[in-house]
Coordinates of C-alpha atoms in Angstrom, one line a residue:
Chain A
X297 CA -58.4 -65.9 -27.3
X298 CA -57.6 -65.1 -23.8
X299 CA -59.0 -66.4 -20.8
X300 CA -57.3 -64.6 -18.0
X301 CA -58.6 -61.1 -18.0
X302 CA -59.2 -58.2 -15.5
X303 CA -62.5 -57.8 -13.7
X304 CA -64.6 -55.4 -14.0
X305 CA -63.2 -53.3 -11.2
X306 CA -60.2 -53.5 -12.4
X307 CA -61.5 -52.3 -15.5
X308 CA -63.6 -49.3 -14.3
X309 CA -60.4 -48.4 -12.0
X310 CA -58.1 -48.1 -15.5
X311 CA -60.9 -46.1 -17.0
X312 CA -61.5 -43.6 -14.2
X313 CA -57.9 -43.2 -13.8
X314 CA -57.6 -44.4 -10.3
X315 CA -54.8 -47.1 -11.1
X316 CA -51.3 -46.4 -10.2
X317 CA -49.2 -46.0 -13.3
X318 CA -47.6 -49.8 -13.2
X319 CA -51.2 -51.4 -12.7
X320 CA -52.3 -49.1 -15.6
X321 CA -49.1 -50.8 -17.6
X322 CA -50.2 -54.7 -17.1
X323 CA -53.8 -53.4 -18.1
X324 CA -53.5 -51.3 -21.1
X325 CA -51.5 -54.5 -22.1
X326 CA -53.9 -57.1 -21.7
X327 CA -56.0 -54.3 -23.7
X328 CA -54.1 -54.8 -26.2
X329 CA -54.5 -58.3 -27.1
X330 CA -58.2 -58.9 -25.8
X331 CA -61.1 -57.9 -27.8
X332 CA -63.4 -58.4 -25.4
X333 CA -62.0 -56.0 -22.1
X334 CA -61.2 -53.8 -24.5
X335 CA -64.7 -53.0 -26.0
X336 CA -65.8 -53.1 -22.1
X337 CA -63.3 -50.3 -21.3
X338 CA -64.4 -48.7 -23.9
X339 CA -68.0 -48.8 -22.6
X340 CA -67.0 -48.3 -19.1
X341 CA -65.2 -44.8 -20.4
X342 CA -68.9 -44.0 -22.6
X343 CA -69.9 -43.8 -18.4
X344 CA -67.6 -42.3 -17.3
X345 CA -67.9 -39.4 -20.5
X346 CA -71.8 -39.3 -19.7
X347 CA -71.0 -38.3 -15.8
X348 CA -69.0 -36.3 -17.1
X349 CA -70.8 -34.4 -19.3
X350 CA -73.8 -34.6 -16.3
X351 CA -72.0 -32.7 -14.1
X352 CA -73.4 -29.8 -11.9
X353 CA -72.3 -26.4 -14.2
X354 CA -71.1 -25.3 -10.6
X355 CA -67.5 -24.3 -11.7
X356 CA -67.5 -21.3 -13.9
X357 CA -64.5 -20.9 -16.0
X358 CA -63.4 -16.7 -16.9
X359 CA -64.2 -16.1 -20.4
X360 CA -60.6 -14.7 -20.3
X361 CA -58.9 -18.0 -20.0
X362 CA -60.0 -18.2 -23.4
X363 CA -57.7 -15.8 -24.8
X364 CA -54.5 -17.2 -22.6
X365 CA -55.0 -20.4 -24.4
X366 CA -54.7 -19.3 -28.1
X367 CA -51.8 -17.4 -26.2
X368 CA -50.1 -20.6 -25.2
X369 CA -51.0 -22.2 -28.7
X370 CA -49.9 -19.5 -30.5
X371 CA -47.0 -19.7 -28.6
X372 CA -45.7 -22.9 -27.4
X373 CA -43.4 -23.5 -24.8
X374 CA -41.1 -26.0 -25.4
X375 CA -40.4 -27.8 -22.1
X376 CA -40.9 -31.5 -22.9
X377 CA -38.3 -33.8 -23.1
X378 CA -37.5 -35.6 -26.0
X379 CA -40.2 -38.3 -26.4
X380 CA -38.6 -41.3 -25.7
X381 CA -39.3 -44.2 -28.1
X382 CA -38.2 -47.1 -28.8
X383 CA -35.1 -47.6 -31.0
X384 CA -35.4 -49.8 -34.0
X385 CA -35.0 -53.3 -33.5
X386 CA -35.6 -52.7 -29.5
X387 CA -38.8 -55.7 -29.2
X388 CA -37.2 -57.5 -32.2
X389 CA -36.2 -60.8 -29.2
X390 CA -40.5 -60.0 -28.5
X391 CA -41.2 -59.5 -32.4
X392 CA -43.6 -62.8 -32.2
X393 CA -45.6 -60.5 -29.8
X394 CA -47.1 -58.1 -32.3
X395 CA -49.7 -57.1 -29.4
X396 CA -46.2 -55.6 -27.3
X397 CA -47.7 -52.2 -26.2
X398 CA -45.3 -49.3 -27.1
X399 CA -45.7 -47.9 -23.4
X400 CA -43.3 -51.1 -22.9
X401 CA -40.6 -50.5 -25.7
X402 CA -40.3 -47.2 -24.0
X403 CA -39.2 -48.5 -20.5
X404 CA -36.3 -50.4 -22.6
X405 CA -35.4 -48.1 -25.0
X406 CA -32.1 -49.8 -25.3
X407 CA -34.4 -53.6 -26.3
X408 CA -34.7 -56.2 -25.0
X409 CA -31.4 -58.1 -25.2
X410 CA -29.4 -54.7 -23.6
X411 CA -31.7 -55.2 -20.3
X412 CA -29.9 -56.3 -17.5
X413 CA -30.9 -60.0 -17.6
X414 CA -30.6 -61.7 -14.0
X415 CA -29.4 -65.6 -13.9
X416 CA -32.3 -67.0 -11.8
X417 CA -31.0 -70.9 -11.7
X418 CA -31.1 -72.6 -15.2
X419 CA -34.2 -71.6 -16.6
X420 CA -35.5 -68.1 -15.5
X421 CA -34.0 -64.5 -16.3
X422 CA -34.8 -61.3 -14.7
X423 CA -35.0 -58.1 -15.8
X424 CA -36.0 -54.8 -13.2
X425 CA -37.7 -51.7 -15.7
X426 CA -37.7 -48.6 -14.3
X427 CA -40.6 -48.3 -11.9
X428 CA -43.4 -45.5 -12.6
X429 CA -44.6 -45.4 -9.4
X430 CA -43.2 -45.6 -5.2
X431 CA -44.8 -49.0 -4.3
X432 CA -44.3 -51.0 -7.0
X433 CA -41.0 -52.7 -8.9
X434 CA -41.5 -53.7 -13.0
X435 CA -39.7 -56.6 -14.4
X436 CA -39.8 -58.6 -17.0
X437 CA -39.2 -62.9 -16.9
X438 CA -38.2 -64.6 -19.1
X439 CA -38.9 -68.7 -18.3
X440 CA -36.7 -71.5 -20.8
X441 CA -38.7 -73.9 -22.1
X442 CA -38.6 -77.2 -19.7
X443 CA -38.1 -74.5 -16.8
X444 CA -40.1 -74.5 -13.2
X445 CA -39.9 -72.3 -10.5
X446 CA -40.0 -73.6 -7.2
X447 CA -43.1 -73.6 -5.3
X448 CA -43.0 -69.9 -3.1
X449 CA -46.1 -67.6 -2.4
X450 CA -46.6 -64.2 -2.8
X451 CA -45.5 -61.0 0.0
X452 CA -47.6 -58.7 -1.8
X453 CA -50.4 -58.5 -4.8
X454 CA -48.4 -59.5 -7.9
X455 CA -50.0 -59.0 -11.3
X456 CA -48.3 -60.5 -14.1
X457 CA -49.3 -61.0 -17.9
X458 CA -47.8 -62.9 -20.6
X459 CA -46.3 -61.5 -22.9
X460 CA -45.7 -64.7 -25.1
X461 CA -44.8 -68.1 -24.6
X462 CA -47.8 -70.2 -21.6
X463 CA -47.1 -71.0 -18.4
X464 CA -49.0 -72.9 -16.4
X465 CA -49.6 -73.8 -12.8
X466 CA -51.9 -75.6 -10.5
X467 CA -55.1 -73.1 -11.6
X468 CA -54.8 -73.7 -15.2
X469 CA -52.6 -72.5 -18.1
X470 CA -51.6 -68.6 -18.9
X471 CA -51.9 -67.8 -22.9
X472 CA -49.7 -64.7 -24.1
X473 CA -52.4 -61.2 -23.1
X474 CA -53.8 -63.4 -20.4
X475 CA -54.0 -61.3 -16.9
X476 CA -53.5 -62.9 -13.7
X477 CA -53.4 -61.3 -10.0
X478 CA -51.5 -63.2 -7.0
X479 CA -52.8 -61.8 -3.1
X480 CA -50.1 -61.8 -1.0
X481 CA -50.1 -66.1 1.0
X482 CA -50.8 -67.7 -2.0
X483 CA -48.7 -70.0 -3.9
X484 CA -48.0 -71.9 -6.5
X485 CA -45.4 -73.3 -8.9
X486 CA -45.5 -71.8 -12.2
X487 CA -44.4 -74.2 -15.3
X488 CA -43.5 -73.4 -18.5
X489 CA -45.7 -75.4 -21.1
X490 CA -44.7 -75.0 -23.8
X491 CA -41.5 -75.5 -26.2
X492 CA -40.7 -71.9 -26.7
X493 CA -39.8 -68.8 -23.3
X494 CA -42.1 -67.4 -22.2
X495 CA -42.2 -63.8 -21.7
X496 CA -44.3 -62.1 -18.4
X497 CA -44.5 -58.2 -17.7
X498 CA -45.2 -58.4 -13.7
X499 CA -45.6 -55.8 -11.1
X500 CA -45.3 -56.2 -7.4
X501 CA -46.3 -54.5 -4.4
X502 CA -42.2 -53.2 -2.9
X503 CA -43.2 -52.2 0.9
X504 CA -41.5 -49.7 1.5
X505 CA -39.7 -51.6 5.1
X506 CA -38.0 -53.2 2.7
X507 CA -35.4 -51.3 0.4
X508 CA -32.5 -52.6 -1.9
X509 CA -31.6 -55.9 -2.0
X510 CA -34.2 -57.0 0.5
X511 CA -37.0 -56.0 -1.9
X512 CA -36.0 -58.3 -4.9
X513 CA -36.3 -60.7 -2.3
X514 CA -40.3 -60.1 -2.2
X515 CA -40.9 -60.4 -6.1
X516 CA -41.3 -64.7 -6.4
X517 CA -39.0 -65.7 -8.9
X518 CA -36.3 -64.3 -7.2
X519 CA -37.5 -66.2 -3.8
X520 CA -36.6 -69.3 -5.6
X521 CA -32.7 -68.0 -5.9
X522 CA -32.3 -67.6 -2.1
X523 CA -34.2 -71.2 -1.3
X524 CA -32.1 -73.2 -3.7
Chain B
X123 CA -78.4 -20.4 -30.7
X124 CA -75.9 -21.4 -33.4
X125 CA -75.9 -25.0 -31.8
X126 CA -79.9 -25.2 -31.6
X127 CA -80.0 -24.2 -35.2
X128 CA -77.2 -26.1 -36.7
X129 CA -79.1 -29.2 -35.0
X130 CA -82.4 -28.5 -36.1
X131 CA -81.4 -27.8 -39.8
X132 CA -79.3 -30.8 -40.7
X133 CA -80.8 -34.3 -40.8
X134 CA -77.7 -36.9 -41.6
X135 CA -75.4 -35.3 -39.9
X136 CA -72.8 -36.9 -37.6
X137 CA -74.2 -37.9 -34.6
X138 CA -72.8 -36.1 -32.4
X139 CA -73.3 -31.9 -32.8
X140 CA -69.8 -31.3 -31.2
X141 CA -68.4 -33.4 -34.0
X142 CA -69.0 -30.3 -36.1
X143 CA -67.0 -28.1 -34.1
X144 CA -64.5 -30.9 -33.6
X145 CA -63.9 -31.1 -37.7
X146 CA -63.6 -27.8 -38.1
X147 CA -60.6 -27.1 -35.7
X148 CA -59.2 -29.9 -36.9
X149 CA -59.2 -29.3 -40.6
X150 CA -59.9 -25.4 -40.8
X151 CA -57.9 -24.4 -37.3
X152 CA -61.8 -22.6 -37.2
X153 CA -61.1 -20.7 -33.6
X154 CA -64.6 -19.9 -33.3
X155 CA -65.8 -23.3 -33.3
X156 CA -62.6 -23.5 -30.8
X157 CA -64.1 -21.2 -28.6
X158 CA -67.9 -22.7 -29.1
X159 CA -66.3 -25.9 -27.7
X160 CA -64.4 -24.2 -24.9
X161 CA -67.2 -22.6 -23.6
X162 CA -69.2 -26.0 -22.9
X163 CA -66.3 -28.4 -22.1
X164 CA -64.4 -25.6 -20.4
X165 CA -66.7 -25.7 -16.7
X166 CA -66.8 -29.6 -17.1
X167 CA -62.8 -29.9 -17.6
X168 CA -62.8 -27.2 -14.5
X169 CA -65.6 -29.3 -12.6
X170 CA -64.0 -32.3 -13.3
X171 CA -60.9 -31.1 -11.4
X172 CA -61.8 -29.3 -8.4
X173 CA -63.4 -32.6 -8.2
X174 CA -60.7 -34.7 -7.4
X175 CA -60.4 -36.4 -4.5
X176 CA -57.0 -35.2 -3.8
X177 CA -54.9 -33.0 -1.4
X178 CA -53.4 -31.5 -4.8
X179 CA -57.4 -29.9 -5.8
X180 CA -57.6 -26.5 -6.3
X181 CA -59.3 -24.1 -8.4
X182 CA -55.5 -23.5 -9.7
X183 CA -55.4 -26.8 -10.8
X184 CA -58.8 -26.7 -12.1
X185 CA -58.0 -23.8 -14.3
X186 CA -54.2 -25.0 -15.9
X187 CA -56.1 -28.4 -15.8
X188 CA -58.7 -26.6 -18.3
X189 CA -56.0 -25.2 -20.4
X190 CA -54.2 -28.2 -20.7
X191 CA -57.3 -30.3 -21.9
X192 CA -58.0 -27.8 -24.0
X193 CA -54.9 -27.2 -26.2
X194 CA -54.5 -31.1 -25.6
X195 CA -58.4 -31.1 -27.8
X196 CA -56.6 -28.3 -30.5
X197 CA -53.5 -30.5 -30.7
X198 CA -55.2 -33.7 -31.7
X199 CA -58.2 -32.4 -33.1
X200 CA -57.1 -34.7 -36.0
X201 CA -57.7 -37.6 -34.3
X202 CA -60.9 -37.1 -33.4
X203 CA -62.7 -39.9 -35.6
X204 CA -66.8 -39.1 -35.1
X205 CA -67.3 -42.5 -36.4
X206 CA -65.9 -44.4 -33.9
X207 CA -65.8 -41.6 -30.5
X208 CA -68.2 -38.8 -29.5
X209 CA -66.9 -35.7 -28.6
X210 CA -67.5 -35.7 -24.3
X211 CA -66.5 -39.5 -24.2
X212 CA -63.3 -38.9 -25.9
X213 CA -62.9 -34.5 -23.7
X214 CA -63.5 -37.0 -20.9
X215 CA -60.4 -39.5 -21.3
X216 CA -58.7 -36.4 -22.5
X217 CA -59.8 -34.7 -19.1
X218 CA -58.4 -38.0 -17.1
X219 CA -54.9 -38.0 -19.1
X220 CA -54.5 -34.1 -18.4
X221 CA -55.3 -35.1 -14.7
X222 CA -53.3 -38.0 -13.9
X223 CA -50.4 -36.4 -16.0
X224 CA -50.7 -33.1 -13.5
X225 CA -50.8 -35.3 -10.4
X226 CA -48.2 -36.3 -11.2
X227 CA -46.3 -33.6 -11.6
X228 CA -47.0 -32.6 -8.3
X229 CA -45.8 -35.7 -6.0
X230 CA -43.1 -35.1 -8.1
X231 CA -43.3 -38.4 -9.7
X232 CA -40.6 -38.7 -12.9
X233 CA -42.0 -41.1 -15.4
X234 CA -40.5 -42.0 -18.7
X235 CA -43.7 -42.6 -19.5
X236 CA -46.6 -40.2 -20.0
X237 CA -50.9 -41.1 -19.0
X238 CA -51.3 -41.4 -22.7
X239 CA -49.2 -44.0 -22.7
X240 CA -50.6 -45.6 -21.0
X241 CA -54.4 -45.2 -21.4
X242 CA -54.2 -44.2 -25.1
X243 CA -56.9 -42.2 -26.2
X244 CA -55.8 -41.2 -29.6
X245 CA -57.5 -44.7 -31.5
X246 CA -59.3 -45.9 -29.3
X247 CA -62.4 -47.6 -31.1
X248 CA -65.8 -48.1 -29.3
X249 CA -67.8 -50.6 -29.3
X250 CA -71.4 -50.6 -30.5
X251 CA -73.6 -50.9 -27.6
X252 CA -73.6 -47.7 -26.0
X253 CA -71.3 -45.1 -28.8
X254 CA -74.3 -45.5 -31.2
X255 CA -77.2 -44.7 -28.4
X256 CA -75.6 -41.6 -26.5
X257 CA -75.5 -39.3 -28.9
X258 CA -79.0 -38.0 -28.6
X259 CA -78.1 -34.8 -25.6
X260 CA -81.8 -35.3 -24.3
X261 CA -81.8 -39.0 -23.5
X262 CA -78.7 -39.8 -22.0
X263 CA -79.4 -37.0 -19.7
X264 CA -82.3 -38.1 -18.9
X265 CA -80.5 -41.8 -18.1
X266 CA -78.1 -40.3 -16.3
X267 CA -81.2 -38.8 -14.1
X268 CA -83.4 -41.6 -14.1
X269 CA -80.7 -43.8 -12.1
X270 CA -81.3 -44.4 -8.3
X271 CA -79.4 -41.4 -6.0
X272 CA -76.9 -43.5 -4.6
X273 CA -75.7 -45.0 -8.2
X274 CA -75.5 -41.2 -9.3
X275 CA -73.2 -40.9 -6.4
X276 CA -71.2 -44.2 -6.5
X277 CA -70.9 -42.9 -10.3
X278 CA -69.8 -40.0 -9.6
X279 CA -67.2 -40.8 -6.4
X280 CA -65.4 -43.2 -9.3
X281 CA -65.5 -41.1 -12.7
X282 CA -65.1 -37.9 -11.3
X283 CA -63.7 -38.2 -8.2
X284 CA -60.7 -41.0 -9.0
X285 CA -61.7 -42.7 -6.1
X286 CA -60.8 -46.4 -5.9
X287 CA -63.0 -48.7 -5.3
X288 CA -61.2 -49.6 -2.1
X289 CA -61.5 -46.0 -1.5
X290 CA -64.8 -45.4 -1.6
X291 CA -66.1 -48.3 0.1
X292 CA -64.1 -47.1 3.2
X293 CA -65.3 -43.5 3.2
X294 CA -68.7 -44.6 2.6
X295 CA -68.5 -47.6 5.4
X296 CA -70.4 -49.6 2.2
X297 CA -68.7 -53.2 1.9
X298 CA -66.4 -54.0 -1.6
X299 CA -69.6 -55.6 -3.0
X300 CA -71.7 -53.2 -2.7
X301 CA -69.6 -50.8 -4.8
X302 CA -69.4 -53.3 -7.0
X303 CA -72.9 -54.2 -7.2
X304 CA -74.2 -50.1 -7.7
X305 CA -71.6 -49.3 -10.7
X306 CA -72.4 -52.9 -12.3
X307 CA -76.9 -51.8 -12.2
X308 CA -76.0 -48.5 -13.0
X309 CA -74.7 -49.7 -15.8
X310 CA -77.3 -51.7 -16.9
X311 CA -79.8 -49.2 -16.5
X312 CA -77.5 -46.9 -18.6
X313 CA -77.8 -49.2 -21.2
X314 CA -81.2 -50.0 -21.2
X315 CA -83.2 -46.8 -21.1
X316 CA -80.8 -45.9 -24.2
X317 CA -81.1 -48.6 -25.4
X318 CA -85.2 -48.9 -24.9
X319 CA -85.7 -45.6 -25.6
X320 CA -83.9 -44.5 -28.6
X321 CA -86.2 -41.1 -29.6
X322 CA -84.6 -39.4 -32.3
X323 CA -82.5 -41.6 -33.4
X324 CA -84.2 -43.4 -35.7
X325 CA -84.9 -40.1 -37.8
X326 CA -81.5 -40.0 -38.2
X327 CA -79.9 -43.2 -39.0

């Protein structure tokens, strides 16, 4: 049972397609876990379709376009790159996470173990995934049992979705599927609650003024490393 | 019109008339059925393309969108499940994803993922609540037309023009909270007016 869900604004913007790709990744990951939000999103989608269906018929479409379409269907140009897919077994370390969306698997085609995990202190590992848009970094955080992250604040908005295991902070306990948004300036001190490791997807604003390794300073868990 | 005749001649067919056409495309690659779908949904997709709040919006882009969407409708027809979604809900989601991919192409963003990976549309089940009720075309039109103008306007900005809540707030000068509450009210209203007035549904269920 997930408790921490995206609010209606997040879901609406997701359904309307106005979220950035990396934000959408977080919402769609959450939806994989949360039936309540899934049905809410489907309902919003229905609302969108109602409005779509009721658009004023202002735009006319050239009937000749139909032949063009049929022509393209009959003579497909294969410009598409071979579809990326997760290597078999790529998600094995996450096999406990049945509901991992395929999209995350596609972001690590070589498998989770082959990501470049960086050690941040005894209990934390971080691996960056390919960006989906310019403004945000995407990473996986692995917190080992007993791990505590020093209190830190957030320089940009950070979205975290728990993929497996659980962690807690002063505001509560977060379990698989939970969707947490931290605004800039909020501070917290995450702690792993179970005996099993906790893996989270995290998407952070990456303001343009910081580049290269300074970008990493913005990542709250990375920031920890530099304080000690 | 053919569609009209079908509508009245069959009583226990799928709740969504366009579903028949989709099934004919899926099963028999029926170009006539596809042509009907094109005539009906093409202009809606084009209007949807033209409405996008972006510097990349243009008539060419909208025409390209119509083609992309219709090709996808043809290719993915077998994924359409009339018991799970209605045709316009399904096509709306396809149009949204094609528009996102088009925009990304224009911005030259290369990404290992396509919109379909992030906004999966080909297996999404729908909840009972609105799905069951939304299918008698007239009812829906009425429900939307009965909404207060400002609620319709905001639904349009969010779902058709693709603005974030913050953009709507900024451009209309409304506080973010008002934007949210109008959307919520519109949703409530659609839900109740469809539930309260199921109309001809009673005869077909």
